[in-house]
C-alpha positions in Angstrom: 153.0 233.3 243.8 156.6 234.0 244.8 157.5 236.4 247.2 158.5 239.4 244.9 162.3 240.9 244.8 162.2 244.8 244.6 165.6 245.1 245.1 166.2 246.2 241.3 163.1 248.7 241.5 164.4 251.0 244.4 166.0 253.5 241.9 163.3 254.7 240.1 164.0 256.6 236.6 163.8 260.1 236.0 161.0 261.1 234.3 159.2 258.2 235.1 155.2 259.1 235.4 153.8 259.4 238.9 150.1 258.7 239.1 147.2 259.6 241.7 146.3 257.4 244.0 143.1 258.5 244.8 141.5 258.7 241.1 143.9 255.2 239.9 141.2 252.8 238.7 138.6 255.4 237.5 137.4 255.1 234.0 139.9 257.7 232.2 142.5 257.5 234.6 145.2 255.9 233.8 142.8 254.1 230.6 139.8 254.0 229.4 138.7 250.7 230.5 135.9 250.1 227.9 136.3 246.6 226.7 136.4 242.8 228.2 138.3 242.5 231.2 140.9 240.9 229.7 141.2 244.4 227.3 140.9 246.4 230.0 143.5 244.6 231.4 146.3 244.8 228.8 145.0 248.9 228.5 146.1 249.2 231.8 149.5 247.5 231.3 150.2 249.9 228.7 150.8 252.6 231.3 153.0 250.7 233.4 156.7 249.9 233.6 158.2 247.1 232.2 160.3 245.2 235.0 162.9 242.9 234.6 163.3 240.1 237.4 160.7 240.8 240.1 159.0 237.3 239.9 161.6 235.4 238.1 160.5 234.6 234.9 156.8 236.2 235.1 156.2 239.2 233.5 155.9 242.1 235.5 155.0 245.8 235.7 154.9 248.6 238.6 153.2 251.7 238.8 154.3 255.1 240.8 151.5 256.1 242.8 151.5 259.5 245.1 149.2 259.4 248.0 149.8 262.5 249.0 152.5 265.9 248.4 152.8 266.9 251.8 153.9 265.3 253.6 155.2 262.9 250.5 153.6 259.4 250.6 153.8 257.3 247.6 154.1 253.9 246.8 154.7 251.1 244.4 152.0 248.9 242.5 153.2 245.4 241.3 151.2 243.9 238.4 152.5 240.4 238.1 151.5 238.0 235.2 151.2 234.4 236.6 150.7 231.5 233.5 149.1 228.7 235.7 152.1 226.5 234.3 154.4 228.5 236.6 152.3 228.9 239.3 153.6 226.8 243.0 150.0 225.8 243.2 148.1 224.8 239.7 144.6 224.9 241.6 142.9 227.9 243.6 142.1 227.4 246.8 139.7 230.8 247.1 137.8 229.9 243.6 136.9 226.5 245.1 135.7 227.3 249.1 133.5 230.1 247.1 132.1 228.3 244.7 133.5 229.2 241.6 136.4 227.1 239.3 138.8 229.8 237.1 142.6 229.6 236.4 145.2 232.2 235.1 146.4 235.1 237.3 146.8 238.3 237.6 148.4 239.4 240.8 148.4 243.2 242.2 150.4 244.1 245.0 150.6 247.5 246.8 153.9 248.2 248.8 155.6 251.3 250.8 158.8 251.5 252.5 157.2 250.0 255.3 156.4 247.2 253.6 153.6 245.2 251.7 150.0 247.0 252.0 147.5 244.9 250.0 147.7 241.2 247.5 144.9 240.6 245.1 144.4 238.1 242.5 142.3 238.0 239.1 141.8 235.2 236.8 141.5 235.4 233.0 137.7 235.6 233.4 137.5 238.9 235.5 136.9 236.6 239.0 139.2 237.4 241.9 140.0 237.4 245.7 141.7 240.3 247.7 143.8 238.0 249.8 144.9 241.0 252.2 145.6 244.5 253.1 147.5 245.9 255.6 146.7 249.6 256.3 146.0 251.7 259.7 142.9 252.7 261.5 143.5 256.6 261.8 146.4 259.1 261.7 148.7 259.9 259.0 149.6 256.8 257.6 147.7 254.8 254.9 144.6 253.8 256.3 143.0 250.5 255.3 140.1 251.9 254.0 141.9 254.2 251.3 143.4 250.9 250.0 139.9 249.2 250.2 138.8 252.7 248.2 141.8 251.8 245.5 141.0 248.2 245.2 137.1 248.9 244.9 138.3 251.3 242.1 140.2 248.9 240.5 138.0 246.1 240.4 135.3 248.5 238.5 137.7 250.1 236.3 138.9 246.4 234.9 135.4 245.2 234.6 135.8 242.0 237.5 132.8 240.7 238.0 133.0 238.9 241.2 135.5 239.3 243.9 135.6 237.0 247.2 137.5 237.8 250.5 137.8 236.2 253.4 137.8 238.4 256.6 139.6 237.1 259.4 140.3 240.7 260.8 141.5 241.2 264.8 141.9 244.0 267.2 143.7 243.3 270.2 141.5 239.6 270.2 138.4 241.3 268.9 136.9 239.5 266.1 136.1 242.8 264.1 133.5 241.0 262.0 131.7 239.6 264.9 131.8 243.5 265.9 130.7 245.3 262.9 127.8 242.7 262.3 126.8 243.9 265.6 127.3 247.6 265.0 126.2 247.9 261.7 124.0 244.6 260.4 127.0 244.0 258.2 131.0 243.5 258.1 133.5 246.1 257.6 134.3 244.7 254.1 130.0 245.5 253.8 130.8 249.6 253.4 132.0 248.5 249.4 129.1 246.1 249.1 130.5 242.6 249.8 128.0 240.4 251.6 127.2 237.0 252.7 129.5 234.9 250.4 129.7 231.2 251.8 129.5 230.0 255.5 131.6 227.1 257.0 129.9 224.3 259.3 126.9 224.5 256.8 126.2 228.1 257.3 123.5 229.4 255.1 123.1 233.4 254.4 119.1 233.4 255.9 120.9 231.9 259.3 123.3 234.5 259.3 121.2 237.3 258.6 119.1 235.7 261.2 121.9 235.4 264.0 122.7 238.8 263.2 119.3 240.1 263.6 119.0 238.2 266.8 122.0 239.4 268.8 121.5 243.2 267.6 117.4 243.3 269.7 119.3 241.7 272.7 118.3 244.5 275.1 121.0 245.4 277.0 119.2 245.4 280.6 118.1 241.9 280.3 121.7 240.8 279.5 123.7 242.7 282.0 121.5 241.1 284.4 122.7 238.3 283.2 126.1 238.3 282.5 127.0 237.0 286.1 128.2 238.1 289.7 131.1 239.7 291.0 134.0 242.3 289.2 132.5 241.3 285.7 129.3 242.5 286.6 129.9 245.3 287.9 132.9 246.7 285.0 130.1 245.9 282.6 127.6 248.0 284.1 129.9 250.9 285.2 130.6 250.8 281.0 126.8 250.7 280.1 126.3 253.1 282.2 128.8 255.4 281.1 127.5 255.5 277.6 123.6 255.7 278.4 124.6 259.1 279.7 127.2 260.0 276.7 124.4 259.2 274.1 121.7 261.5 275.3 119.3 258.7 274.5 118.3 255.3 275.6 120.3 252.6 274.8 117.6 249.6 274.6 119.2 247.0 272.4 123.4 245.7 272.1 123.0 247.0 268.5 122.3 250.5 269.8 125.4 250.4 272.2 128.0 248.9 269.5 126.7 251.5 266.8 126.8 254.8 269.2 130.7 253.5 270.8 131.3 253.0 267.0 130.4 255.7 265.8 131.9 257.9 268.4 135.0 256.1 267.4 134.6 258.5 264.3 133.9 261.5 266.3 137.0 261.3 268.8 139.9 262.1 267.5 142.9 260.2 269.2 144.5 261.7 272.5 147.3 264.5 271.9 145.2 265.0 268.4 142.1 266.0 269.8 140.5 269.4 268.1 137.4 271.6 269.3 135.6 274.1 267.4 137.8 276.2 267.9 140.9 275.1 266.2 143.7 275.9 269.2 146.2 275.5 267.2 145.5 277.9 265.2 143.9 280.2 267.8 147.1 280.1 269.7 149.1 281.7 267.6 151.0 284.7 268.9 150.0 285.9 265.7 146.7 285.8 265.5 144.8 289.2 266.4 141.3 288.3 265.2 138.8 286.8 267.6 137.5 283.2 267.1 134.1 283.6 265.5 136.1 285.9 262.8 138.7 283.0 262.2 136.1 280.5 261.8 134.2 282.0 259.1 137.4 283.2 257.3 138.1 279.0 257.8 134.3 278.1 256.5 135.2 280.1 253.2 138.3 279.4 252.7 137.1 275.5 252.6 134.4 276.1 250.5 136.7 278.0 247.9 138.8 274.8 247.7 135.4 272.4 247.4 134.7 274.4 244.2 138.4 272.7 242.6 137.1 269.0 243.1 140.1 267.8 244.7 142.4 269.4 242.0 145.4 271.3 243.2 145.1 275.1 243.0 147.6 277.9 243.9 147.4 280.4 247.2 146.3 283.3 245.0 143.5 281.5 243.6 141.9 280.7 246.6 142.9 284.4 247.6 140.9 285.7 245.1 137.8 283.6 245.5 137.7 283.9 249.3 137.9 287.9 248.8 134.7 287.9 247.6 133.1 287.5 251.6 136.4 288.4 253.4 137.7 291.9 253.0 140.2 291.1 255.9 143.2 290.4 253.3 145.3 290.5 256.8 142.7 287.3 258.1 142.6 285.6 254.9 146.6 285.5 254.9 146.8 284.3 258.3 144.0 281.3 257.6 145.9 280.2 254.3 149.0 280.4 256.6 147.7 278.5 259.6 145.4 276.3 257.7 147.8 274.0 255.5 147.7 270.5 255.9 144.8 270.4 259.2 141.5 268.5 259.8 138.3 270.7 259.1 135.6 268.9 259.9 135.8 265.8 257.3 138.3 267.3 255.3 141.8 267.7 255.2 143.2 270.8 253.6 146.9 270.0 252.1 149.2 272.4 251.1 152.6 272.1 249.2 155.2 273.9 247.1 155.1 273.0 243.0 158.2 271.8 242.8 157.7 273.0 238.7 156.4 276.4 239.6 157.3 277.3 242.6 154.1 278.3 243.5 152.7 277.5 246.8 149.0 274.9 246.1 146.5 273.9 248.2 144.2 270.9 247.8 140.9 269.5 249.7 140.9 265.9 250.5 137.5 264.3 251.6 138.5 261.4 254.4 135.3 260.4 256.1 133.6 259.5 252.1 134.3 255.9 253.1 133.5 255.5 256.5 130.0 254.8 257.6 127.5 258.0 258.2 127.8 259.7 261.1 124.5 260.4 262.8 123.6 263.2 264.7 124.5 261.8 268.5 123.9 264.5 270.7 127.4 264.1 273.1 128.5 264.9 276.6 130.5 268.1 276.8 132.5 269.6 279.7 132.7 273.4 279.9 135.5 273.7 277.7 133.4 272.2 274.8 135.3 268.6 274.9 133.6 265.2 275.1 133.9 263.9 278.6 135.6 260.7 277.3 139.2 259.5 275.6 140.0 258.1 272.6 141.8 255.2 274.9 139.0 255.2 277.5 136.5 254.3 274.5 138.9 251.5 273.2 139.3 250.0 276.7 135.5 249.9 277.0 134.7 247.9 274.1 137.3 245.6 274.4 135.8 245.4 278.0 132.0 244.5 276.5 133.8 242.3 273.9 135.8 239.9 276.5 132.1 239.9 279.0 129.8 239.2 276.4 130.9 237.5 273.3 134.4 235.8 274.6 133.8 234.7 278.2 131.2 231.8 277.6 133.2 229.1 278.7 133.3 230.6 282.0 129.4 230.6 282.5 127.6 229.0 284.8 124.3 229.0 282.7 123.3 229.4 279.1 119.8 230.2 279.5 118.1 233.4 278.1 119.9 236.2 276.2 123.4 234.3 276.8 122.3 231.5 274.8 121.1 233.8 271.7 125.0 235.4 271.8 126.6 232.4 272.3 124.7 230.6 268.9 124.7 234.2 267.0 128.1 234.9 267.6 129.0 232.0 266.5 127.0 231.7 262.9 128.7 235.3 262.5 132.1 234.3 262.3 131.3 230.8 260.9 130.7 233.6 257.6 133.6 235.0 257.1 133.8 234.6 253.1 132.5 237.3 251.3 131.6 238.4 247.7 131.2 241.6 245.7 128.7 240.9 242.8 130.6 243.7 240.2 129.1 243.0 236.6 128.3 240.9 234.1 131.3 241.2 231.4 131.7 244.0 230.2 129.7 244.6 226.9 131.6 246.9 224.5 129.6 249.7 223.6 130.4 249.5 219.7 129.4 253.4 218.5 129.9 252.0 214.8 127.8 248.8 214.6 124.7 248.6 216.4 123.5 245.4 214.9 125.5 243.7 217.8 123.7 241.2 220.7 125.1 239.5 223.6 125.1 235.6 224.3 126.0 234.1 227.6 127.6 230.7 227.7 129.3 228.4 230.0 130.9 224.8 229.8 129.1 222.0 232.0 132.5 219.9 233.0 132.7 216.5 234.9 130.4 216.0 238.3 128.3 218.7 236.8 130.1 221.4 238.0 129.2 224.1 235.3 131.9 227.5 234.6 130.6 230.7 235.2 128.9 232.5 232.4 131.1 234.1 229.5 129.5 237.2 227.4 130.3 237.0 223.8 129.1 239.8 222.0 127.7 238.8 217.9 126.8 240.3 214.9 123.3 239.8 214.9 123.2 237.7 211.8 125.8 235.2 213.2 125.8 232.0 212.7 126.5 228.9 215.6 129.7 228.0 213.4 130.8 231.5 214.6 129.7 231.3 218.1 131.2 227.8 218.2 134.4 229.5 217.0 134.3 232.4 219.7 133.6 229.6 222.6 136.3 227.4 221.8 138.8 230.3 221.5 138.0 231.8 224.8 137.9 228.9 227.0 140.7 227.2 225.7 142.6 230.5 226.7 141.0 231.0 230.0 140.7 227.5 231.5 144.1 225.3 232.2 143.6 221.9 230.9 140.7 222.9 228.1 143.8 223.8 225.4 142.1 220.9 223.1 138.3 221.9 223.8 135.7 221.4 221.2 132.3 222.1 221.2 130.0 218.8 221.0 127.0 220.2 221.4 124.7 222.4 223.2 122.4 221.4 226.3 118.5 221.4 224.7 119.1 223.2 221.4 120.0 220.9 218.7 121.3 223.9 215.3 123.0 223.3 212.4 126.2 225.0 212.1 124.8 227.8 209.6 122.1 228.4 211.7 121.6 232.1 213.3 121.8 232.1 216.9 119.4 235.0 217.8 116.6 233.4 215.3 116.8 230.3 218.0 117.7 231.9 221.3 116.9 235.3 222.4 119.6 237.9 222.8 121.2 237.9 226.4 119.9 234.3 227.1 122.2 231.8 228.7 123.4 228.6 226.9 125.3 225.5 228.6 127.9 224.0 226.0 129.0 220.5 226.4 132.3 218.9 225.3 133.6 215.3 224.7 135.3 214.6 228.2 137.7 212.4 226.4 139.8 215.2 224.4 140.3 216.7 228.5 142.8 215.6 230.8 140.2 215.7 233.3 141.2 212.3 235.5 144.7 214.5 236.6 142.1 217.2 238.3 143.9 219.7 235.7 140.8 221.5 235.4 138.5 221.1 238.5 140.9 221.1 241.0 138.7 219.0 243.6 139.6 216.1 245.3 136.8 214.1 244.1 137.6 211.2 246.2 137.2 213.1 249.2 134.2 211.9 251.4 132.4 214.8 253.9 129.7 213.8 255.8 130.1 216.3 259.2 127.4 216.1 261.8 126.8 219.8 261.2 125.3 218.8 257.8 128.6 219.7 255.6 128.8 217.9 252.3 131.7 219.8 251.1 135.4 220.8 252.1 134.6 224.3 253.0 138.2 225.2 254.4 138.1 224.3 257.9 139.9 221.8 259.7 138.7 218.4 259.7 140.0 214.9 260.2 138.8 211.4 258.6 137.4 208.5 260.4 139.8 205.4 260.0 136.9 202.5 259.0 134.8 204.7 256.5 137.4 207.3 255.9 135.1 210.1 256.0 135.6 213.4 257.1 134.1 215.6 259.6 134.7 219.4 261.2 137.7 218.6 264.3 135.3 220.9 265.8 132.4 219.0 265.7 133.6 216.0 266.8 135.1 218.0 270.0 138.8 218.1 268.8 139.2 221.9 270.1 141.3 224.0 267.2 144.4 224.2 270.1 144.7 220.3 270.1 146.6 218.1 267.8 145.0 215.5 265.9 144.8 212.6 267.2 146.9 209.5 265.2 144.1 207.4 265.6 140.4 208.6 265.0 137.1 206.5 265.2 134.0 208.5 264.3 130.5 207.8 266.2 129.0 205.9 263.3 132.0 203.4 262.9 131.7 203.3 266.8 128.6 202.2 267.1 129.2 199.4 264.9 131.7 197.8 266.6 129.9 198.1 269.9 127.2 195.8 268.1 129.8 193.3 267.4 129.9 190.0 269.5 132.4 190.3 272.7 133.0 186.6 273.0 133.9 185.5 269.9 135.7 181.9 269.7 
């Protein structure tokens, strides 16, 4: 898709509905999201603003979303409609490294002043790929896992039913999926349930759950003994040893280390941001006359007043009357509403703003930490002042330290025996998986009050090569007939799949009806039936439908059959292609003009030197 103009869209209209970003997607909110995907799709449309000229001729809609009151964040979502006939590119690249062959688009963007925040992509047939987000760890800005929180919304509000991603995510260099794996058995993407999708170089899920497994038991004495002579060495055990004593607890494997320094990334607040128990920002206050253990619990109640609203927005007296029920202090409870607008507690943040309809001043409890991982109960370093004994920079500096030793110095080694070989191979089947997949639902089934007499059928098309479409629900009276099925099939795929506008079922695989048959007298209800079609009525020699190369020849030493996305180059006798890596053609290098792969090698070593 086009890059989108949003020059028209900067004025927005008066009046125009502003919508909540942190309940947008929920069944409800802004529709009820009860039907196919495809319904649920236009219901949502309803509630969005027409826009003229944002894509060029592709229809368009944008939704106001507020983040936040105070301070104000909001920003825009872009729902573009994309008919594969426009589209720059008539084939999906992300539907055919994960295995799965849709067309038609629906395209969601998320943008702020400061730019574009997240692209996603459905087809027709509720399949799609989150291409990216851009967001911020921590601090006040919108962090990337509030737009992960709004796209897992999404996706179950609309009814998808399976959603691919590719993580490629960095840190300064740190390959963060190499890090999490580590950490926490599973990528970052693995909070909101997307696993093990497809591996390159002939990755298989039980070798990366294996490699995984592997490097998390390293223990962590036998690889520091390892990990060489000299500066290395000794930064590496300065850093182990500096969190043996933080934790409280023994250390034994890497996957203890990377999860406690992770964690405690949760626990540490960034420098200049950092708050005790205490809450000296509060307790500095010339204004403050009450002593700390007072002002705490006056804080405790006033929070748990707020809980009791569900994130809803309620005024200062209401929480002033609630809270007076274990406070008689009105003096301390005025000074805590005061003080306490728009700070940290714990793992919420309490926001306060003025009504701009009312005039009357509101106050609101935001949960942040719901989609970070659980905190455990680390038992941490303090000084006398109460404060861990460690920075928010320090900590940062420390993994990157274990990250450049350990997983990105292995060229540099003068052995790989022991533990070192075990990272080296693990490491690498970890990021060899970086495409993932959310398993959502089957389509949705609509839960028709009125007529209960309905069952559900699943069917998919069997195409050329004997690549099969994913299943489609179609939901029947229970006394159709395969006439009426027949009817339904046709109609949907012809409307889903480009290049299947003329499709007509022939027949279906191992069931031989008659048209007036009833389907649920010969199939049970929510089996699974292959259809197949005359090849002849489909345009399928142009690739309209597939979109695979069929010609294309893989035969990599790593055991690859298939294009899986990575770079690879073709031998210049038998044309076949192979992984640049796995021939030795480092990603930094260009390709060579001329390329001769072992096999064809070998051969014409074999051939006679002294020909006449």
């Amino acid at each position: 898709m086009s890059q989108l103009d949003l020059s028209g869209c900067k004025k927005r209209k008066r009046g125009e509905r502003v919508f909540k970003f942190t309940m947008f997607g929920e069944r409800g909110y802004p529709a009820e999201f009860n039907g196919s995907f495809q319904e649920n799709v236009r219901a949502l449309l309803d509630f969005g603003q027409v826009e003229n000229g944002v894509c060029g001729a592709m229809a368009s809609w944008s939704f106001h979303l507020e983040v936040r009151r105070h301070p104000l964040m909001e920003l825009f979502m872009f729902v573009v409609e994309e008919p594969i006939e426009l589209s720059l590119e008539v084939h999906c690249k992300q539907c055919h490294y994960i295995g799965e062959n849709c067309k038609s688009n629906v395209n969601i963007e998320l943008y702020r002043d400061q730019g574009h925040s997240m692209h996603g992509v459905f087809h027709s047939n509720g399949f799609g790929h989150l291409l990216c987000i851009n967001g911020s760890e921590f601090g006040s800005d919108l962090a990337g896992y509030q737009i992960m929180e709004f796209w897992d919304r999404l996706c179950s509000g609309l009814g998808a039913r399976k959603v691919s991603l590719k993580d490629v995510a960095e840190k300064r260099g740190m390959d963060l999926r190499l890090l999490h794996a580590v950490a926490y058995s599973k990528p970052w993407f693995g909070h909101w349930d997307y696993k093990f999708g497809r591996g390159s170089f002939n990755i298989n899920q039980e070798m990366y759950q294996s490699a995984i497994k592997a490097i998390r038991n390293i223990p962590i004495n036998l690889l520091a003994h390892q990990l060489g002579f000299g500066s290395s060495k000794n930064e590496t055990q300065i850093v182990l040893s500096r969190y043996q004593v933080l934790s409280g607890h023994s250390l034994i494997t890497l996957g203890d280390l990377f999860h406690f320094m992770f964690e405690l990334r949760f626990r540490l607040a960034k420098e200049n941001n950092s708050k005790d128990s205490h809450y000296p920002g509060i307790m500095s206050d010339t204004s403050c006359r009450w002593s700390p253990k007072r002002v705490e619990l006056a804080i405790h109640v006033v929070v748990e007043a707020l809980k009791r609203a569900e994130s809803r927005w309620v005024s200062r007296q209401h929480v002033r009357d609630v809270a007076r029920a274990y406070i008689g202090d009105t003096g301390l409870l005025d000074f805590v509403l005061k003080s306490l607008g728009n700070h940290i507690v714990g793992k919420y943040f309490v926001r306060r703003c003025l009504n701009p309809v009312t005039k009357v001043l509101e106050y609101c409890l935001e949960d942040i930490s719901r989609s970070l991982p659980k905190q455990e109960a680390y038992p941490m370093d303090h000084n006398s002042e109460g404060k861990l004994k460690i920075s928010w920079t320090q900590l940062m500096k420390d993994i990157f330290c274990l990250n450049k030793h350990i997983f990105r110095e292995k060229d540099k080694r003068t052995t790989n025996d022991g533990v070192l070989a075990t990272v080296q191979v693990a490491s690498q089947i970890i990021l060899d998986s970086k495409y993932l997949v959310k398993e959502y639902c089957d389509e949705i089934t609509p839960n028709d009050d009125d007529d209960m007499n309905k069952k559900t059928v699943y069917c998919a098309l069997i195409l050329a090569y004997n690549i099969v479409t994913p299943y489609h629900c179609f939901v029947l009276k229970s006394n159709a007939t395969f006439d009426e099925l027949k009817y339904e099939v046709e109609k949907t795929f012809r409307e889903t799949y480009f290049g299947l506008s003329n499709f007509v079922v022939m027949s279906i695989e191992n069931i031989y009806p008659h048209g007036s048959d009833l389907v649920f007298k010969t199939v049970k209800p929510d089996s699974k039936i292959v259809i197949k079609y005359d090849q002849g009525d489909i345009n399928i020699n142009e690739g309209l439908l597939i979109g695979i190369n069929n010609d294309l020849i893989v035969d990599c030493i790593c055991g690859t059959k298939d294009d899986d996305g990575e770079r690879m180059i073709s031998c210049d006798i038998c044309q076949v292609w192979q992984h640049t890596r796995c021939v030795e053609i480092q990603d930094e290098d260009e390709i060579p003009i001329i390329f001769i792969c072992n096999t064809c090698e070998q051969e014409l070593s074999r051939l006679p030197t002294n020909l006449p």
